[in-house]
mmCIF file of C-alpha atoms and ligand atoms in Angstrom:
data_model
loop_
_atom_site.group_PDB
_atom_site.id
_atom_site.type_symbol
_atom_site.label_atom_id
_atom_site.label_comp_id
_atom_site.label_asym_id
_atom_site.label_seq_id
_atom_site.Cartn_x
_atom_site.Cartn_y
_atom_site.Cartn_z
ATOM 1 C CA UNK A 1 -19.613 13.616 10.085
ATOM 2 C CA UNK A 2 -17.061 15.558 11.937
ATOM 3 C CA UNK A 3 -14.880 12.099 12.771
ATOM 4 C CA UNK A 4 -14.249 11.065 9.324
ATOM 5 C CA UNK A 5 -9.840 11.217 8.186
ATOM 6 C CA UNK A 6 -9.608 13.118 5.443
ATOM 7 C CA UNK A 7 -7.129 10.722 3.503
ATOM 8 C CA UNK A 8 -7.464 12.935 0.175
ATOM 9 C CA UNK A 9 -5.946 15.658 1.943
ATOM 10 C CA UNK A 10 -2.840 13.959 2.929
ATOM 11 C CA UNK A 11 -2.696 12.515 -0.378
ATOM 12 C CA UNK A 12 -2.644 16.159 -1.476
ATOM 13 C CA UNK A 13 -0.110 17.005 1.072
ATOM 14 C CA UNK A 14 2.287 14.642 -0.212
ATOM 15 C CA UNK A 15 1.804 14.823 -3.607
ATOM 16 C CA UNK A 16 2.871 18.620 -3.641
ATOM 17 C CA UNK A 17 5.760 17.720 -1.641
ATOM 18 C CA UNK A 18 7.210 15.112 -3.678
ATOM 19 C CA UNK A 19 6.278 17.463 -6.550
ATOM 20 C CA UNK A 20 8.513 20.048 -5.043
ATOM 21 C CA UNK A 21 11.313 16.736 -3.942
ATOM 22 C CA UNK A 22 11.060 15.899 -7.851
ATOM 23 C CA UNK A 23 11.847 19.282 -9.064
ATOM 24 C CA UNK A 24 15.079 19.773 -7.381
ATOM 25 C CA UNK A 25 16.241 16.409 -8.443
ATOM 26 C CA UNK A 26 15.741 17.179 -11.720
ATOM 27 C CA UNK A 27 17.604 20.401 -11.083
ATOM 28 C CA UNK A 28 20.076 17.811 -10.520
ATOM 29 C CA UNK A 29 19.977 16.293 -13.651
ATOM 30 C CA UNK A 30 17.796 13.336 -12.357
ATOM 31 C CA UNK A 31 14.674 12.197 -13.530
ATOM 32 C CA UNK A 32 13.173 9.772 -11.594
ATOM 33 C CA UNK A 33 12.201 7.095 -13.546
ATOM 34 C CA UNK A 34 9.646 3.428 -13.159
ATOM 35 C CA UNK A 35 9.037 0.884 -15.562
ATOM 36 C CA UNK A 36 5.172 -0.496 -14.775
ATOM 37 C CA UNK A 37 4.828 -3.639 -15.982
ATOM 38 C CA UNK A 38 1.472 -5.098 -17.100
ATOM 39 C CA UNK A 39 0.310 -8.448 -17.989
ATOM 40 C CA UNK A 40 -2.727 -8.807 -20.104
ATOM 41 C CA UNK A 41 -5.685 -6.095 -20.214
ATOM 42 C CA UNK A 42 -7.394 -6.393 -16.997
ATOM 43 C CA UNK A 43 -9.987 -3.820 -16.507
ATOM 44 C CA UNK A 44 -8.615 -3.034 -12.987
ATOM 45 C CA UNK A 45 -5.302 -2.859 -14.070
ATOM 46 C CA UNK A 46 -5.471 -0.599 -16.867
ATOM 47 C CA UNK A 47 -7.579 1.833 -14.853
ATOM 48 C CA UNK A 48 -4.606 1.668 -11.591
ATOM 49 C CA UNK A 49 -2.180 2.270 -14.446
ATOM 50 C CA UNK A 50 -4.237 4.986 -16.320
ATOM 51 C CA UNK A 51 -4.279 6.415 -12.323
ATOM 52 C CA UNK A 52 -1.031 6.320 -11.839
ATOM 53 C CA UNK A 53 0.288 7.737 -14.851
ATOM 54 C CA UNK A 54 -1.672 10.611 -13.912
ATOM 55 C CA UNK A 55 0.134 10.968 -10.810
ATOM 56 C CA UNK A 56 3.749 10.520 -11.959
ATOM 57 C CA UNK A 57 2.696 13.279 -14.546
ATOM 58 C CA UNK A 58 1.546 15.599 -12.162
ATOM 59 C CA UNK A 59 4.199 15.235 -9.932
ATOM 60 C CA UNK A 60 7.359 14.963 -12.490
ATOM 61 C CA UNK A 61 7.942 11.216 -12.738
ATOM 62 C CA UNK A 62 8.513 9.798 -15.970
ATOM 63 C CA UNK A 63 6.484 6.200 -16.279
ATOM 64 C CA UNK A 64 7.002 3.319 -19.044
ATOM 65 C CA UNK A 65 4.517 1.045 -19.451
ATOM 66 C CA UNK A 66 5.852 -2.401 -20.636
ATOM 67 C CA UNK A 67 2.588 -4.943 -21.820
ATOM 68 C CA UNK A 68 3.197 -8.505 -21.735
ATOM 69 C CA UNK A 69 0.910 -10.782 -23.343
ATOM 70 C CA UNK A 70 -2.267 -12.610 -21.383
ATOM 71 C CA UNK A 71 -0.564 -15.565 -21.704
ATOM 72 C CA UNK A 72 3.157 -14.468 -20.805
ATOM 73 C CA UNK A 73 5.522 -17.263 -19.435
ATOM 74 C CA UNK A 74 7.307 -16.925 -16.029
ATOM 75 C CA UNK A 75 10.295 -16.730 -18.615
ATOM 76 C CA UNK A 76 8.937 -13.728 -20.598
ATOM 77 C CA UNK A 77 8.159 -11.785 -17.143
ATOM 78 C CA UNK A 78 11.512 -13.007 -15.819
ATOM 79 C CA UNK A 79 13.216 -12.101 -18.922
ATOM 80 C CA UNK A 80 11.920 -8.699 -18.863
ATOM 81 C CA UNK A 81 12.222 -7.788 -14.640
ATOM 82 C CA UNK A 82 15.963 -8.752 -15.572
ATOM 83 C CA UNK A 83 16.343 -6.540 -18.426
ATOM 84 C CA UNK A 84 14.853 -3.785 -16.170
ATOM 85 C CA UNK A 85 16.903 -4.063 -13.296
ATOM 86 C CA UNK A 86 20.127 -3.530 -15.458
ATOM 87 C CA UNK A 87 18.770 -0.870 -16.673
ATOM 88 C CA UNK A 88 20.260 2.356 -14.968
ATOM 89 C CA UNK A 89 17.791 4.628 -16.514
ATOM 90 C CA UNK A 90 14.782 2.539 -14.411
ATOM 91 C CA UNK A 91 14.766 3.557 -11.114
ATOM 92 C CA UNK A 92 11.750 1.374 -10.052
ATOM 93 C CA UNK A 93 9.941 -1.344 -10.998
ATOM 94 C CA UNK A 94 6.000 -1.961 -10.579
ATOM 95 C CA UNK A 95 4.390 -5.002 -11.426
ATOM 96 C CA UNK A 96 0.475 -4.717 -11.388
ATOM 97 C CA UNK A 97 -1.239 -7.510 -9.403
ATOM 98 C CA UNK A 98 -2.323 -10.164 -9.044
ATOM 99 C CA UNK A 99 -0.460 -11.801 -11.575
ATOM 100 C CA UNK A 100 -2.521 -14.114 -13.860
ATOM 101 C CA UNK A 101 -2.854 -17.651 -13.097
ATOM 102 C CA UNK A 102 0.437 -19.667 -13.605
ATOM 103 C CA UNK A 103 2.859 -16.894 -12.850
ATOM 104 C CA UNK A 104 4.811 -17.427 -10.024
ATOM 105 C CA UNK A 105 4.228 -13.890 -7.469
ATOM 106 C CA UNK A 106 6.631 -14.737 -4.756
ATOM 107 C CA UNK A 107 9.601 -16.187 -7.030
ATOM 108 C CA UNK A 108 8.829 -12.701 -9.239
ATOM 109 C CA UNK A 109 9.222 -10.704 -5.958
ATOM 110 C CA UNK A 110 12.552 -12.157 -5.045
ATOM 111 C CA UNK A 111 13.791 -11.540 -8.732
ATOM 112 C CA UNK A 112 13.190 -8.026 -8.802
ATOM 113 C CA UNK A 113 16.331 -6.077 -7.685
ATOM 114 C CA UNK A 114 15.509 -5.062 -4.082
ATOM 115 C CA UNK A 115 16.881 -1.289 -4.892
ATOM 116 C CA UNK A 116 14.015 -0.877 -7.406
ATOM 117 C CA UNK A 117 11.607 -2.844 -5.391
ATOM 118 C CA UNK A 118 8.997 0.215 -5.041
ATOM 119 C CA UNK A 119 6.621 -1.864 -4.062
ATOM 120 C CA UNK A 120 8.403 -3.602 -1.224
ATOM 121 C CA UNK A 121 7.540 -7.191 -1.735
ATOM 122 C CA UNK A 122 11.052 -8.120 -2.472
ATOM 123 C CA UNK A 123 11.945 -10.663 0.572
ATOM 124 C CA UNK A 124 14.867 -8.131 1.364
ATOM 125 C CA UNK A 125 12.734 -5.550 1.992
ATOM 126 C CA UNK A 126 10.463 -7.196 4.242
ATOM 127 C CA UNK A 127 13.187 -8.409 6.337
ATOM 128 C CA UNK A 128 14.032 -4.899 7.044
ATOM 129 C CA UNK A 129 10.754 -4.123 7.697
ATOM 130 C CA UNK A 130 10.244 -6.552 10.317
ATOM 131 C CA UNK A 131 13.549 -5.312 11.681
ATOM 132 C CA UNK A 132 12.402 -1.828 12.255
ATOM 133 C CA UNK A 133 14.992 -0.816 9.779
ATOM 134 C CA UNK A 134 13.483 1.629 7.238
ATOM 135 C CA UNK A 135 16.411 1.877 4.795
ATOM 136 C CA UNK A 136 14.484 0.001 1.789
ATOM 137 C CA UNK A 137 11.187 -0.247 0.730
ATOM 138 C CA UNK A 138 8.114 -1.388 3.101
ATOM 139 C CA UNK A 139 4.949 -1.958 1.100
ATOM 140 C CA UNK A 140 2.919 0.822 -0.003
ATOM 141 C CA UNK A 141 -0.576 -0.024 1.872
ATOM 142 C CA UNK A 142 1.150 -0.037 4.759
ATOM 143 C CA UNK A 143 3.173 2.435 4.903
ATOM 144 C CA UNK A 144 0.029 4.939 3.642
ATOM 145 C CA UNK A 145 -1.650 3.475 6.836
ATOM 146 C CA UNK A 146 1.439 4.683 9.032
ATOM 147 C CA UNK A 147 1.380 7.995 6.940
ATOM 148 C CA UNK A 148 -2.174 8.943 7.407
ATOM 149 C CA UNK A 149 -1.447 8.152 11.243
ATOM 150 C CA UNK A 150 1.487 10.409 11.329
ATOM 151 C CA UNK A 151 0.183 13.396 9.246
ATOM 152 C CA UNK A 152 -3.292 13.391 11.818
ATOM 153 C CA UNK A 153 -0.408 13.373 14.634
ATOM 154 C CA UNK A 154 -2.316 10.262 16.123
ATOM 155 C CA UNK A 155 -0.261 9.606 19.279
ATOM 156 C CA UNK A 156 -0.004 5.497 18.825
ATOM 157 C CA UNK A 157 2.916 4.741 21.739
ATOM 158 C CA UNK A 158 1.601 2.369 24.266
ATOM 159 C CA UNK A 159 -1.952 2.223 22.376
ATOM 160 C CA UNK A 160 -3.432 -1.763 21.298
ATOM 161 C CA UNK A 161 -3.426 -1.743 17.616
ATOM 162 C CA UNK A 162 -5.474 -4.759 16.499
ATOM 163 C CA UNK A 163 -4.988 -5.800 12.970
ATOM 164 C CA UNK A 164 -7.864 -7.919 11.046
ATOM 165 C CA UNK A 165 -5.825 -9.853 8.000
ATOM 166 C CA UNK A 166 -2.624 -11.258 7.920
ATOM 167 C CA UNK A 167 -0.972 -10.519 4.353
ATOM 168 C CA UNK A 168 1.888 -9.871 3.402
ATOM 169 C CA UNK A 169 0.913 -7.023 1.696
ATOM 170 C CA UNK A 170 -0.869 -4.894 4.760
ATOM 171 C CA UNK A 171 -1.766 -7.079 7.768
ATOM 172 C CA UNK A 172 1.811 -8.638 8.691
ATOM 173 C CA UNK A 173 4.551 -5.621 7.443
ATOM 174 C CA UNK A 174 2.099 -3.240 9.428
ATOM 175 C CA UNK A 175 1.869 -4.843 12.505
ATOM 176 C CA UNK A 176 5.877 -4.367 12.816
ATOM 177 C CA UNK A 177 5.550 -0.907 11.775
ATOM 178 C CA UNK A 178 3.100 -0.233 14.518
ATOM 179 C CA UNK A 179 4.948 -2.419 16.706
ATOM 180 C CA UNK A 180 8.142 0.013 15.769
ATOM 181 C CA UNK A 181 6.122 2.555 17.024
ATOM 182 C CA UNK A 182 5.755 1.242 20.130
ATOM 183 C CA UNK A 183 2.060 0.007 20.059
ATOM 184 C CA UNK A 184 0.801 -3.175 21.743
ATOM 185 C CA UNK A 185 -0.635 -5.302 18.463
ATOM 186 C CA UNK A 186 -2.715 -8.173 17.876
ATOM 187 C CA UNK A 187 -2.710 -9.391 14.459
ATOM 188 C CA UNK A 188 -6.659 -11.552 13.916
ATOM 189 C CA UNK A 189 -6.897 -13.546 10.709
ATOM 190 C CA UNK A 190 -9.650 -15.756 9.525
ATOM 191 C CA UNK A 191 -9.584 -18.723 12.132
ATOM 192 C CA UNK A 192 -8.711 -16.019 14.773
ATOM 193 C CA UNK A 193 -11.251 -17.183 17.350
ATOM 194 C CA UNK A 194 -13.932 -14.535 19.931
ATOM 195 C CA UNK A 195 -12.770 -11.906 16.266
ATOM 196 C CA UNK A 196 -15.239 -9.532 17.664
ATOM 197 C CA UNK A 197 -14.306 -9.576 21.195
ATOM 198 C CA UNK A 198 -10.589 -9.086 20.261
ATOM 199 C CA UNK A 199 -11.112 -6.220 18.177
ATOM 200 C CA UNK A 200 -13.195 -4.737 20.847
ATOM 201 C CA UNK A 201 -10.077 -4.311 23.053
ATOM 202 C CA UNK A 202 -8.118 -2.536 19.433
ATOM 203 C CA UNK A 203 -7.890 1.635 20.694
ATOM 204 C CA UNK A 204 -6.912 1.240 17.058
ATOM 205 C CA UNK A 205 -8.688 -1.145 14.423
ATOM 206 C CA UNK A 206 -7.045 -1.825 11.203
ATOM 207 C CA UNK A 207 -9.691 -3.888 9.151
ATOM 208 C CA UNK A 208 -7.593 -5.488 5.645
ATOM 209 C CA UNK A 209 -9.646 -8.451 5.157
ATOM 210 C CA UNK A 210 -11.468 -8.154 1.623
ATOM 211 C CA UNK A 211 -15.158 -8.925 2.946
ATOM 212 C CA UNK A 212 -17.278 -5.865 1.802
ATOM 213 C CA UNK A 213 -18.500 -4.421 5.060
ATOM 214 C CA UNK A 214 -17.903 -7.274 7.388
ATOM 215 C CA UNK A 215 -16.635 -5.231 10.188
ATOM 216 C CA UNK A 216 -19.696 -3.773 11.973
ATOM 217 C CA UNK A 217 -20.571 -1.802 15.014
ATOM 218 C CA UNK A 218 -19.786 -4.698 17.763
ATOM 219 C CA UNK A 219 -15.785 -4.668 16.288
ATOM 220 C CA UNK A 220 -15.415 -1.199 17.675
ATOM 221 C CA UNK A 221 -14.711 -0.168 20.978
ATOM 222 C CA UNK A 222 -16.246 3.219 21.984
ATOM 223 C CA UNK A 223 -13.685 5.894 20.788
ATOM 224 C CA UNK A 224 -11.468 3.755 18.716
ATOM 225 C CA UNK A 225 -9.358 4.728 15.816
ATOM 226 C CA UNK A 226 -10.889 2.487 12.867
ATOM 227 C CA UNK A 227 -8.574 2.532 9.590
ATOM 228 C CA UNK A 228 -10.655 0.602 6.909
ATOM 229 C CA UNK A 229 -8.304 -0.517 4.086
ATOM 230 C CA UNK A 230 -10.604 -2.964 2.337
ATOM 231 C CA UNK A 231 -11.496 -1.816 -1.266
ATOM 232 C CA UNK A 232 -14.334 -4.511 -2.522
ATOM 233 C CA UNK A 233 -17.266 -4.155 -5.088
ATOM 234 C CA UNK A 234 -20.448 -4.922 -3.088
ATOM 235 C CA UNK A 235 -23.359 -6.870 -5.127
ATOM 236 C CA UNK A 236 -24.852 -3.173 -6.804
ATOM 237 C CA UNK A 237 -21.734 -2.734 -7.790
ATOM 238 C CA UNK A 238 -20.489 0.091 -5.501
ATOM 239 C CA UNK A 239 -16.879 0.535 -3.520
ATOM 240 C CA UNK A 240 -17.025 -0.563 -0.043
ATOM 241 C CA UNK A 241 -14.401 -1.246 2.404
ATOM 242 C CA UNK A 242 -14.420 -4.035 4.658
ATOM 243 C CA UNK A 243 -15.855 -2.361 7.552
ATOM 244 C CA UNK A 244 -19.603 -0.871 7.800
ATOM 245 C CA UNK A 245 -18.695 2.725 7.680
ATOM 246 C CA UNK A 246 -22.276 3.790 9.053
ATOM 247 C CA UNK A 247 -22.675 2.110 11.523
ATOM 248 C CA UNK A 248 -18.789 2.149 12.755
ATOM 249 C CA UNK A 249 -18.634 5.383 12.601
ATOM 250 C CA UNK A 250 -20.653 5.798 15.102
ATOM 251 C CA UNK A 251 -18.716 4.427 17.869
ATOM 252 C CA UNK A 252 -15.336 5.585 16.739
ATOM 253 C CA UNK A 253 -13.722 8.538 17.482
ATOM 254 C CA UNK A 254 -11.846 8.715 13.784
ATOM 255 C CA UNK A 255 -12.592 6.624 10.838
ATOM 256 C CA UNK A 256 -11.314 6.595 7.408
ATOM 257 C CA UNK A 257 -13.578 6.344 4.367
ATOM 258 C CA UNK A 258 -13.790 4.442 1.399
ATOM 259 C CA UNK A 259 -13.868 5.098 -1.436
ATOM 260 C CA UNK A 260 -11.245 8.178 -0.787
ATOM 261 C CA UNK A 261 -9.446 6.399 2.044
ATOM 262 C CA UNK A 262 -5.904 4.464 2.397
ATOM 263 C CA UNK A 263 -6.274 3.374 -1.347
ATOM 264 C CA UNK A 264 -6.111 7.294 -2.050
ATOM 265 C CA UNK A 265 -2.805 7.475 -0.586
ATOM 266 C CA UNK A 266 -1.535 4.476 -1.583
ATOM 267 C CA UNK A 267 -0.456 5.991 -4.870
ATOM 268 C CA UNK A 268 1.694 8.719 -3.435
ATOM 269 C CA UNK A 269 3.690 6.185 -1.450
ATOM 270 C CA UNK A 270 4.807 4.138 -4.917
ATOM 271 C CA UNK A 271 5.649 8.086 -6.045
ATOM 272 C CA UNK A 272 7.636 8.466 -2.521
ATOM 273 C CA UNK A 273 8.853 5.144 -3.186
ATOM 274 C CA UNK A 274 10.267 6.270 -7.112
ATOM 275 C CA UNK A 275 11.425 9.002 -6.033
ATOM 276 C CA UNK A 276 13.554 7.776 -3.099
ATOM 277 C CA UNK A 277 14.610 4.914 -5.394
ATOM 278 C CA UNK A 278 16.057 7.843 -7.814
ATOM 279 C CA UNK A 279 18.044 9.627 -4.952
ATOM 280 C CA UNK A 280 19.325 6.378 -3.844
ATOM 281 C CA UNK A 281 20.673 4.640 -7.003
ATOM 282 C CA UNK A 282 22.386 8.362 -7.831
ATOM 283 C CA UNK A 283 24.248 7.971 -4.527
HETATM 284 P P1 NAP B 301 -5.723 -11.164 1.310
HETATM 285 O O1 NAP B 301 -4.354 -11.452 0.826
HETATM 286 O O2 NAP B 301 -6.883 -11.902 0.734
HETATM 287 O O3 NAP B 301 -5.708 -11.404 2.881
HETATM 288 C C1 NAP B 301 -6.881 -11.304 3.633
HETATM 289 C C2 NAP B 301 -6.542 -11.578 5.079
HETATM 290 O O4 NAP B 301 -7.725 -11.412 5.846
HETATM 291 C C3 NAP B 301 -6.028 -12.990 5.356
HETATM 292 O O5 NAP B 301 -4.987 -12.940 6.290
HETATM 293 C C4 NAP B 301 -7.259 -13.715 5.949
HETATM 294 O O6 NAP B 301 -6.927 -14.713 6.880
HETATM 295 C C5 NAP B 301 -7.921 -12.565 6.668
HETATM 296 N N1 NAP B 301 -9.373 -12.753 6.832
HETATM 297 C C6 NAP B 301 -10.269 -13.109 5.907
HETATM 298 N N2 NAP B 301 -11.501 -13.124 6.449
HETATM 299 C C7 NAP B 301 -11.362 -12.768 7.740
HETATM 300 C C8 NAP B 301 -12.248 -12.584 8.819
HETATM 301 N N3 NAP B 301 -13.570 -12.787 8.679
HETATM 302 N N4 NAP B 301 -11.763 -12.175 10.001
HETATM 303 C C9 NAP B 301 -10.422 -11.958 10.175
HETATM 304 N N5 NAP B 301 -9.525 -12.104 9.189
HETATM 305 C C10 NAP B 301 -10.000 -12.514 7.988
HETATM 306 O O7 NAP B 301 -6.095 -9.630 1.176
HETATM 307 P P2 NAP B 301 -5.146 -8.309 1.084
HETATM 308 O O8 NAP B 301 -4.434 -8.303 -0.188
HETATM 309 O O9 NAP B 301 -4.412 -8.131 2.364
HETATM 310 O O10 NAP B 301 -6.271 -7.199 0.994
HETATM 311 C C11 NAP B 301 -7.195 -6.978 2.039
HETATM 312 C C12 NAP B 301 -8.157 -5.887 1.619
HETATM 313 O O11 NAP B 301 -7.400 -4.705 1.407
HETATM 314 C C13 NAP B 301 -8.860 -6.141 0.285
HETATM 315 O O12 NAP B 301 -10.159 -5.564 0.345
HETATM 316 C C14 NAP B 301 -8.035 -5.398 -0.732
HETATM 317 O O13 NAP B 301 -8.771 -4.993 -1.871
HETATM 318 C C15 NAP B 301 -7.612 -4.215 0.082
HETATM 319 N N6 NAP B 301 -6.364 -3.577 -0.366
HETATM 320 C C16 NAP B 301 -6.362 -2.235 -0.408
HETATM 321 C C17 NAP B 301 -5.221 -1.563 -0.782
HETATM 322 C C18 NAP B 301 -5.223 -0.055 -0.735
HETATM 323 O O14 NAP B 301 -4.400 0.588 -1.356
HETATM 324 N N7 NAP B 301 -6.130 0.541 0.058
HETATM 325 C C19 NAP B 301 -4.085 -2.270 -1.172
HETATM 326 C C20 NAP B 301 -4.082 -3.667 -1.063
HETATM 327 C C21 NAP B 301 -5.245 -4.313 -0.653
HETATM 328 P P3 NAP B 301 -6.116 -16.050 6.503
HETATM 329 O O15 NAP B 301 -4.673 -15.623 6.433
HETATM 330 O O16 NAP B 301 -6.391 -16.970 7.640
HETATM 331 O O17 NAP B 301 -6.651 -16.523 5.188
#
C-alpha cells in the first residue's frame, strides 16, 4: 500500500542526527549519560531495555542499568531516583513501566528531578506541556506522534484532530501539542458517547486506547490521517495496534503501521530526550 507512514524511516532520520548531535558533544568533552532503572525481570522490560541499549550504543549514549529487586520498597526506588539525581554524571533518568504492584508511579514521577525527567512524566514537565512551553521534557509517545507529523510535513493548522484515550502518557499531553499547533481537538475516552460518529468528523485520528484492533473502518472518515499508537498482543500472539489496519487503511489517506509504527520512534525521542538533557545540565 502506497498510504502507509513509513515511521522506521524517520526513526532512521533521527537516529543519524542525534548520532551526529552526540558526536560533537563529546568533542566537547560531554558524554551524555542515563541511568535506566529496572524493577524485577519482566520479559517486556528486559527486551525494551536490551532495545534501548542498542540504540544509545549506536548512537553514542552511554546507558547504566540499575536492577532493583521484584519486591523493591517505594523506599529502595526512592532511595535510589535520589541518589541519581545528585549524581552529575547522570544526565537522565528512565524508569521502565509499569511499576510492579505497590509502588507508587505518580509520587515516583514527582521525585525524579524534572531536569533528568527524559521521560516527561515529572508533573513539571507536563505543566509546560500543557502551556505550549517546550523548554522541558513532554512525553516520548507523544512527542514521536508530533515528530512523525512534522518529518511527513503534514500541514495540521486548522485541521480536527480527534484523540481516542485520555492518558497521561499519549492521549492528554498530545492533545495540547496538537492544540499548540493550532488544530481543532477532541479528546474521546471510554464513556465518550456516539465514539464512532466523533471520530468520523477527526481529518486526523489518533487511536491510544490498548484494545487490539478496536478501531475499524466506520472510525475513519474518507481521507483521514489515522496514527495508530496501540501496541497489544492479539490472542495468536501477534503485535497489533488498536486500530484494524486493513480495513482502515482503506479509507485513509495515510496510516501508520504496527508493528514498525510510533513505538519505532518512540526510542529516538528518550535518545533526543538524553541528549538534550546533557546539553542542558552542561549549561
Ligand atoms: P491507558 O493508560 O490504559 O489509557 C487508555 C485510554 O483509552 C483511557 O483514557 C481509556 O479511557 C481510553 N479507552 C479505553 N477504551 C476505549 C474505547 N473503547 N474508546 C475510547 N477510549 C477508550 O493506555 P496508554 O498507556 O495510553 O496506552 C494506550 C495504547 O498505546 C496501548 O496499546 C499501549 O500499549 C500503547 N502505547 C504505545 C507506546 C508507543 O511507544 N507506541 C507508548 C505507550 C503506550 P478512560 O480514561 O475512560 O479509562
Amino acid at each position: 500500500m502506497d498510504n502507509v507512514l513509513n515511521c522506521k524511516e524517520v526513526n532512521s532520520y533521527l537516529i543519524k542526527k542525534l548520532t551526529k548531535r552526540c558526536s560533537n558533544l563529546e568533542e566537547e568533552g560531554i558524554t551524555p549519560t542515563a541511568a535506566f532503572v529496572r524493577i524485577g525481570s519482566k520479559r517486556d522490560d528486559i527486551a525494551y531495555q536490551n532495545s534501548i541499549m542498542r540504540t544509545c550504543n549506536t548512537v553514542g549514549v552511554s546507558a547504566v542499568l540499575h536492577e532493583l529487586e521484584d519486591d523493591a520498597t517505594m523506599d529502595d526506588l526512592t532511595k535510589l531516583i535520589k541518589k541519581l539525581n545528585h549524581d552529575d554524571s547522570i544526565h537522565g533518568i528512565m524508569i521502565f513501566r509499569p511499576l510492579p504492584e505497590g509502588l507508587d508511579e505518580a509520587e515516583v514521577n514527582s521525585i525524579i528531578n524534572p531536569d533528568k525527567d527524559i521521560e516527561g512524566m515529572n508533573p513539571v514537565n507536563l505543566a509546560k506541556v500543557f502551556a505550549g512551553n517546550y523548554s522541558g521534557f513532554a512525553p516520548c509517545t507523544a512527542a514521536a506522534v508530533m515528530e512523525i507529523l512534522k518529518y511527513y510535513k503534514i500541514d495540521l493548522e486548522g485541521k480536527h484532530a480527534v484523540i481516542l484515550g485520555r492518558s497521561m502518557v499519549v492521549g492528554k499531553p498530545l492533545s495540547m501539542m496538537m492544540l499548540k499547533e493550532n488544530e481543532t481537538v477532541t479528546l474521546c475516552h471510554s464513556k465518550s458517547e456516539n465514539i464512532e460518529e466523533v471520530a468520523r468528523m477527526g481529518d486526523l485520528l489518533v487511536a491510544a486506547i490498548g484494545k487490539p484492533k478496536a478501531i475499524g473502518a466506520d472510525y475513519v472518515k474518507p481521507g483521514a490521517i489515522v496514527i495508530d499508537v496501540g501496541i497489544n498482543v492479539d490472542k495468536d500472539g501477534n503485535i497489533v495496534g488498536d486500530v484494524d489496519f486493513e480495513a482502515a487503511a482503506q479509507k485513509a489517506s495515510l496510516i501508520t503501521p504496527v508493528p514498525g509504527g510510533v513505538g519505532s520512534v518512540t526510542t529516538a525521542i528518550l535518545i533526543k530526550n538524553i541528549i538534550k538533557a546533557a546539553q542542558r545540565l552542561q549549561l
